[in-house]
Amino acid sequence: MTRTALIDVGGGYRSIFGAGVMDRLMDDGIAFDKCYGVSAGSANMVSYIAGQRGRTYKFYTQYAFRPEYASAQNFIKSRNFANLDYIYGTLSNSDGEYPVDYPAFAASPTDFTVVAADARNGHAKYFGKSDVSQDNYDVMKASSAVPVACKPYMVDGVPYFDGGIADPIPVALAEREGYDRIVLILTHERDFVREAKRDAAPAAILRRSYPAAAERLKNRYRTYNEEMQVAERMAEEGKVLILAPDDLCGLDTLSKNAEGLEEMYRKGLAAAEAVSDFIAG
């Protein structure tokens, strides 16, 4: 029997592409045996697994423009550009403005892995579905804590950073775990090659407090590019379907505009059309 997996690599505001993909998957009635989420990709997947179509779209296109969501003021006040407790707590808890349907999430047969990076040693940490509970979305906060833009997020006394510095494209993990049809959602163009200079400055800052994580961040370009090569090889073998935007619409991890968000979301909706035929084999 074919075992299917969905991977969303995240990417801050660019992750609205994945939100579009998953809303289309819900429209088409497509579910996966396992979801792997990195950074904001993990938040997209909680709504998807819970069957809450349009929920993440509202976060990106409405809530994200509030200063308490993400802003320079936040950073000055708390050293966190994105207020992860506001996003994944105040807004998302059962008494929040747009709660996660946790009972539906928990009842879904879809398994779930969230990728984070242990700030102490830079190693990947894989949280499971059992690490998520009603009004406790800390593992998504940990996976989304962009180094330097955010302080590491503590889970059970351990500091974590964004999973993208440790295992940005976990296709090899999905293959090892026995999934033979893997849909990979990217938030850069498919031919994007990460350059060392992109992470050099934040890595130099991070080195003062978390040297091992800084080293991992410094070498993220190599990890990303090598894992992308693995994904392309698996795509050639018919094991992976790669969905990627053809343009970033003016978006980046921490920068956005309303028109770009809408355009990127629609690119995700359109890209997901290819999934049903791929899954059917």
Coordinates of C-alpha atoms in Angstrom, one line a residue, residues 116-125 127 138-139 141-145 147 150-163 165-166 206 209-213:
A116 CA 13.2 22.3 15.5
A117 CA 16.9 22.9 16.2
D118 CA 18.3 22.4 19.7
A119 CA 20.1 25.8 20.4
R120 CA 22.6 24.1 22.7
N121 CA 24.2 21.8 20.0
G122 CA 22.5 22.7 16.7
H123 CA 21.1 19.2 16.3
A124 CA 17.6 18.6 14.8
K125 CA 14.9 17.8 17.2
F127 CA 8.7 16.6 18.0
D138 CA 5.0 25.3 22.1
V139 CA 6.7 23.0 19.6
K141 CA 6.8 28.2 18.5
A142 CA 10.1 26.4 18.9
S143 CA 10.3 25.5 15.2
S144 CA 9.5 29.1 14.2
A145 CA 12.0 30.9 16.4
P147 CA 17.7 33.0 15.1
C150 CA 13.8 35.8 17.9
K151 CA 15.1 34.5 21.2
P152 CA 15.2 30.7 21.3
Y153 CA 12.0 29.2 22.5
M154 CA 12.0 27.0 25.6
V155 CA 10.3 23.6 25.6
D156 CA 10.7 21.6 28.8
G157 CA 13.7 23.8 29.8
V158 CA 15.5 23.3 26.5
P159 CA 16.1 26.3 24.1
Y160 CA 15.1 25.7 20.5
F161 CA 15.5 27.7 17.2
D162 CA 13.9 27.4 13.8
G163 CA 14.0 23.9 12.4
I165 CA 18.8 25.6 10.4
A166 CA 19.0 21.8 11.2
L206 CA 24.4 34.2 17.5
S209 CA 25.4 33.0 23.0
Y210 CA 24.9 29.7 21.1
P211 CA 28.1 28.8 19.3
A212 CA 27.0 25.4 18.1
A213 CA 23.7 26.7 16.7

